[in-house]
CSV table of C-alpha atoms in Angstrom, one decimal:
chain,number,residue,atom,x,y,z
A,1098,MET,CA,3.4,-23.5,28.5
A,1099,PRO,CA,7.2,-23.8,28.6
A,1100,PRO,CA,9.2,-21.0,26.9
A,1101,ARG,CA,10.2,-21.9,23.3
A,1102,PHE,CA,13.5,-21.2,21.7
A,1103,HIS,CA,15.2,-21.9,18.3
A,1104,VAL,CA,18.8,-23.3,18.4
A,1105,ASP,CA,20.9,-23.5,15.3
A,1106,LEU,CA,22.3,-26.9,16.3
A,1107,PRO,CA,21.1,-30.4,15.3
A,1108,LEU,CA,19.1,-31.7,18.2
A,1109,ALA,CA,18.3,-35.2,16.9
A,1110,GLY,CA,20.3,-37.7,18.9
A,1111,ALA,CA,21.6,-35.1,21.3
A,1112,ALA,CA,21.5,-35.8,25.1
A,1113,GLU,CA,22.7,-32.5,26.5
A,1114,ILE,CA,23.8,-29.3,24.9
A,1115,THR,CA,25.0,-25.8,25.8
A,1116,LEU,CA,22.6,-23.3,24.4
A,1117,PRO,CA,23.8,-20.8,21.9
A,1118,GLU,CA,24.4,-17.3,23.1
A,1119,GLY,CA,21.0,-15.8,22.0
A,1120,ALA,CA,18.9,-18.6,23.5
A,1121,ALA,CA,21.0,-18.6,26.7
A,1122,ARG,CA,20.5,-14.9,27.1
A,1123,HIS,CA,16.7,-15.3,26.9
A,1124,VAL,CA,16.7,-18.1,29.4
A,1125,GLN,CA,18.7,-15.9,31.8
A,1126,VAL,CA,16.4,-13.0,31.3
A,1127,LEU,CA,13.4,-15.2,32.2
A,1128,ARG,CA,15.3,-16.3,35.3
A,1129,LEU,CA,14.8,-20.0,34.6
A,1130,GLN,CA,16.5,-22.4,37.1
A,1131,PRO,CA,17.8,-26.0,36.9
A,1132,GLY,CA,14.8,-28.3,36.6
A,1133,ASP,CA,12.7,-25.8,34.6
A,1134,ALA,CA,11.2,-27.0,31.3
A,1135,LEU,CA,11.6,-25.4,27.9
A,1136,THR,CA,10.8,-26.3,24.3
A,1137,LEU,CA,13.5,-26.3,21.6
A,1138,PHE,CA,13.4,-26.6,17.8
A,1139,ASP,CA,16.3,-26.6,15.3
A,1140,GLY,CA,14.4,-25.8,12.1
A,1141,ARG,CA,14.7,-29.3,10.8
A,1142,GLY,CA,11.2,-30.4,11.8
A,1143,GLY,CA,9.5,-31.1,15.0
A,1144,GLU,CA,10.4,-29.8,18.5
A,1145,TRP,CA,12.0,-31.2,21.6
A,1146,MET,CA,11.1,-31.0,25.3
A,1147,ALA,CA,14.1,-30.0,27.3
A,1148,GLU,CA,15.1,-29.2,30.9
A,1149,VAL,CA,17.6,-26.7,32.3
A,1150,THR,CA,20.4,-28.6,34.0
A,1151,ALA,CA,22.9,-25.8,34.8
A,1152,MET,CA,22.9,-22.0,34.8
A,1153,GLY,CA,26.2,-20.1,34.6
A,1154,ARG,CA,27.0,-16.4,34.2
A,1155,ARG,CA,27.2,-16.9,30.4
A,1156,GLU,CA,26.4,-20.5,29.7
A,1157,VAL,CA,23.2,-22.5,30.1
A,1158,SER,CA,23.1,-26.3,29.8
A,1159,VAL,CA,20.0,-28.3,29.0
A,1160,ARG,CA,19.0,-31.9,28.8
A,1161,ILE,CA,17.2,-32.9,25.6
A,1162,GLY,CA,14.1,-34.9,26.1
A,1163,ALA,CA,11.3,-36.3,23.9
A,1164,HIS,CA,10.9,-35.3,20.3
A,1165,ALA,CA,7.4,-34.2,19.1
A,1166,ASN,CA,6.9,-34.8,15.4
A,1167,VAL,CA,4.7,-31.7,14.9
A,1168,SER,CA,4.4,-29.5,11.8
A,1169,ARG,CA,2.7,-26.1,11.7
A,1170,GLU,CA,3.6,-25.3,8.1
A,1171,LEU,CA,1.3,-24.4,5.3
A,1172,PRO,CA,0.6,-27.2,2.7
A,1173,LEU,CA,1.5,-24.6,0.0
A,1174,ALA,CA,5.1,-23.4,0.2
A,1175,VAL,CA,5.0,-19.6,-0.6
A,1176,THR,CA,8.0,-17.6,-1.4
A,1177,LEU,CA,7.5,-13.8,-1.2
A,1178,ALA,CA,9.7,-11.8,-3.5
A,1179,VAL,CA,9.1,-8.2,-2.3
A,1180,GLY,CA,10.3,-4.8,-3.3
A,1181,MET,CA,11.5,-3.8,0.1
A,1182,PRO,CA,9.3,-1.2,1.8
A,1183,ALA,CA,11.1,1.6,3.7
A,1184,ASN,CA,11.6,2.4,7.4
A,1185,GLU,CA,10.4,-0.4,9.8
A,1186,ARG,CA,7.8,-1.7,7.4
A,1187,MET,CA,10.1,-4.5,6.2
A,1188,ASP,CA,10.7,-5.6,9.7
A,1189,ALA,CA,7.0,-5.9,10.3
A,1190,LEU,CA,6.5,-7.6,6.9
A,1191,VAL,CA,9.1,-10.3,7.8
A,1192,GLU,CA,7.6,-10.8,11.2
A,1193,LYS,CA,4.0,-11.1,10.1
A,1194,ALA,CA,4.8,-13.2,7.0
A,1195,CYS,CA,6.6,-15.7,9.3
A,1196,GLU,CA,3.7,-15.9,11.6
A,1197,LEU,CA,1.4,-16.5,8.6
A,1198,GLY,CA,3.5,-19.3,7.3
A,1199,VAL,CA,5.8,-18.0,4.5
A,1200,ALA,CA,8.4,-20.5,3.3
A,1201,ALA,CA,11.0,-18.0,2.1
A,1202,ILE,CA,11.4,-14.2,1.6
A,1203,GLN,CA,13.4,-12.6,-1.2
A,1204,PRO,CA,14.1,-8.9,-0.7
A,1205,LEU,CA,14.3,-7.0,-4.0
A,1206,LEU,CA,15.6,-3.7,-5.3
A,1207,CYS,CA,13.2,-2.2,-7.8
A,1208,GLU,CA,13.0,0.9,-10.0
A,1209,ARG,CA,10.7,2.7,-7.4
A,1210,SER,CA,12.4,1.4,-4.3
A,1211,VAL,CA,12.7,3.9,-1.5
A,1212,LEU,CA,14.9,1.6,0.6
A,1213,ARG,CA,18.2,1.1,-1.3
A,1214,THR,CA,20.8,-0.9,0.4
A,1215,ALA,CA,23.8,-2.9,-0.9
A,1216,GLY,CA,27.1,-4.4,0.2
A,1217,GLU,CA,27.8,-4.7,3.9
A,1218,ARG,CA,24.8,-2.7,4.9
A,1219,ALA,CA,22.5,-5.0,2.9
A,1220,GLN,CA,24.2,-8.1,4.6
A,1221,LYS,CA,23.5,-6.5,8.0
A,1222,LYS,CA,19.9,-5.9,7.1
A,1223,VAL,CA,19.4,-9.5,5.9
A,1224,ALA,CA,21.0,-10.8,9.1
A,1225,HIS,CA,18.6,-8.6,11.2
A,1226,TRP,CA,15.6,-9.8,9.2
A,1227,GLN,CA,16.7,-13.4,9.7
A,1228,GLY,CA,16.7,-12.7,13.4
A,1229,VAL,CA,13.2,-11.3,13.2
A,1230,ALA,CA,12.1,-14.5,11.4
A,1231,VAL,CA,13.6,-16.7,14.1
A,1232,ALA,CA,11.8,-14.7,16.8
A,1233,ALA,CA,8.5,-14.9,14.9
A,1234,CYS,CA,8.8,-18.7,14.6
A,1235,GLU,CA,9.6,-19.0,18.3
A,1236,GLN,CA,6.4,-17.0,19.1
A,1237,SER,CA,4.1,-18.6,16.6
A,1238,GLY,CA,5.0,-22.3,17.2
A,1239,ARG,CA,6.6,-22.9,13.8
A,1240,THR,CA,9.1,-25.7,13.5
A,1241,ARG,CA,10.9,-24.5,10.4
A,1242,VAL,CA,12.5,-21.1,10.0
A,1243,PRO,CA,12.0,-19.3,6.6
A,1244,THR,CA,15.1,-18.1,4.9
A,1245,VAL,CA,15.5,-14.4,4.2
A,1246,ALA,CA,17.6,-14.4,1.0
A,1247,PRO,CA,20.3,-11.9,0.2
A,1248,VAL,CA,19.1,-8.6,-1.4
A,1249,MET,CA,19.0,-8.8,-5.2
A,1250,ALA,CA,18.0,-6.3,-8.0
A,1251,LEU,CA,14.8,-7.4,-9.6
A,1252,PRO,CA,16.3,-8.1,-13.1
A,1253,GLN,CA,19.0,-10.3,-11.7
A,1254,TRP,CA,16.6,-12.2,-9.6
A,1255,LEU,CA,14.2,-12.8,-12.5
A,1256,ALA,CA,17.2,-14.0,-14.6
A,1257,SER,CA,18.2,-16.5,-11.8
A,1258,LEU,CA,14.9,-18.3,-11.7
A,1259,GLY,CA,15.3,-20.6,-14.6
A,1260,PRO,CA,12.4,-22.9,-15.8
A,1261,ARG,CA,9.2,-22.6,-13.9
A,1262,GLY,CA,8.8,-26.3,-12.8
A,1263,ASP,CA,5.9,-27.0,-10.5
A,1264,ALA,CA,5.8,-23.6,-8.8
A,1265,VAL,CA,3.0,-21.3,-9.9
A,1266,ARG,CA,4.3,-17.7,-10.3
A,1267,ILE,CA,2.1,-14.7,-9.7
A,1268,VAL,CA,2.8,-11.0,-9.8
A,1269,LEU,CA,0.4,-8.9,-7.6
A,1270,SER,CA,-0.9,-6.3,-10.0
A,1271,LEU,CA,-3.8,-3.9,-10.8
A,1272,ARG,CA,-3.1,-4.1,-14.5
A,1273,ASP,CA,-5.1,-6.6,-16.5
A,1274,ALA,CA,-5.0,-8.9,-13.5
A,1275,HIS,CA,-7.1,-12.0,-12.8
A,1276,PRO,CA,-8.3,-13.5,-9.5
A,1277,LEU,CA,-5.8,-15.7,-7.6
A,1278,PRO,CA,-5.5,-19.2,-9.1
A,1279,ALA,CA,-7.2,-22.1,-7.3
A,1280,LEU,CA,-4.8,-23.3,-4.6
A,1281,ARG,CA,-6.0,-26.7,-3.6
A,1282,GLN,CA,-3.8,-28.6,-6.0
A,1283,LEU,CA,-0.8,-26.4,-5.7
A,1284,ARG,CA,2.3,-27.2,-3.6
A,1285,GLU,CA,4.5,-24.2,-4.4
A,1286,MET,CA,4.0,-20.6,-5.2
A,1287,ILE,CA,6.3,-17.6,-5.9
A,1288,SER,CA,4.6,-14.2,-5.4
A,1289,LEU,CA,6.2,-11.0,-6.7
A,1290,SER,CA,5.1,-7.6,-5.4
A,1291,GLY,CA,6.5,-4.1,-5.7
A,1292,PRO,CA,7.7,-1.5,-3.2
A,1293,GLU,CA,5.9,1.8,-2.5
A,1294,GLY,CA,4.6,3.0,-5.9
A,1295,GLY,CA,4.5,-0.6,-7.2
A,1296,LEU,CA,6.4,-2.2,-10.0
A,1297,SER,CA,7.0,-0.2,-13.2
A,1298,ALA,CA,5.2,-1.4,-16.3
A,1299,ALA,CA,8.6,-2.5,-17.7
A,1300,GLU,CA,9.3,-4.6,-14.6
A,1301,GLU,CA,5.9,-6.2,-14.6
A,1302,ASP,CA,6.3,-7.0,-18.3
A,1303,SER,CA,9.7,-8.6,-17.6
A,1304,ALA,CA,8.0,-10.7,-14.8
A,1305,ARG,CA,5.3,-11.8,-17.2
A,1306,ARG,CA,7.9,-12.9,-19.7
A,1307,CYS,CA,9.4,-15.1,-17.0
A,1308,GLY,CA,6.1,-16.9,-16.5
A,1309,PHE,CA,4.4,-14.7,-13.8
A,1310,GLN,CA,0.6,-14.4,-14.1
A,1311,ALA,CA,-0.9,-11.1,-13.1
A,1312,ALA,CA,-3.1,-11.6,-10.0
A,1313,SER,CA,-5.4,-9.3,-8.1
A,1314,LEU,CA,-6.3,-9.2,-4.4
A,1315,GLY,CA,-9.4,-7.1,-5.1
A,1316,ALA,CA,-10.4,-3.6,-6.0
A,1317,ARG,CA,-8.5,-1.8,-3.3
A,1318,THR,CA,-4.9,-0.6,-3.6
A,1319,LEU,CA,-3.0,-2.2,-0.7
A,1320,ARG,CA,0.3,-0.9,0.7
A,1321,ALA,CA,3.6,-2.6,-0.3
A,1322,ASP,CA,3.8,-4.3,3.1
A,1323,THR,CA,0.0,-5.2,3.2
A,1324,ALA,CA,-0.4,-6.9,-0.1
A,1325,PRO,CA,1.9,-9.9,0.4
A,1326,LEU,CA,0.5,-10.5,3.9
A,1327,ALA,CA,-3.1,-10.5,2.5
A,1328,LEU,CA,-2.0,-13.1,0.0
A,1329,LEU,CA,-0.5,-15.3,2.8
A,1330,ALA,CA,-3.7,-14.9,4.9
A,1331,HIS,CA,-5.7,-16.0,1.9
A,1332,VAL,CA,-3.5,-19.0,1.3
A,1333,GLY,CA,-3.6,-20.1,5.0
A,1334,LEU,CA,-7.4,-19.8,5.2
A,1335,THR,CA,-7.8,-21.7,1.9
A,1336,THR,CA,-5.3,-24.5,2.4
A,1337,GLU,CA,-5.1,-25.2,6.1
A,1338,GLY,CA,-6.1,-28.7,6.9
A,1339,LEU,CA,-5.5,-29.9,3.3
A,1340,ALA,CA,-2.0,-31.4,3.9
């Protein structure tokens, strides 16, 4: 199978391009040569066969070939709004969530958050997580790259949501929670989950006032980085093949 790379350039209608720095570096590390095949995707849907035409010290040129109109996305678009877990757990959460089919990730600052970041440091974290998302999509075969949104405090994020619309809203909870809703007729879901220690009672009440239904993943208490992944795995197993 040819190596697969994301390029942040529109590929539709392109005949030949110079790869962006990141993709070019990977091609050079793999020691590809003119004539070698690779697969490219730009996040706008589908993927393209391509062929290396020239290798320079810093630049790699490729010829764009046939487009394959493939989709490996979940039928249900899931946004994970997560109280950021500390250390490298957020990196792993982003990576695995992208492999499992998440549509978007919203990092949140909550009352019990251990990881607290703002300003330039938060921007760097988000840029890093976006890179993790790209790499996960390259590896897993996805043709669309989920967006990692800027870090927000939970109250500000809830206030920004507006009317519910067609998206079902759930908050993962152990308090007066019900089983997950039936998924087969849904097209969009927003899932809210807390950091280490969970959401406070006041935070959960605020979410409920914004239309979030308390949902349970079972009797066991899952870690902050496990619960959203368990939800995504459930969604994938329940809805794959329904699109």
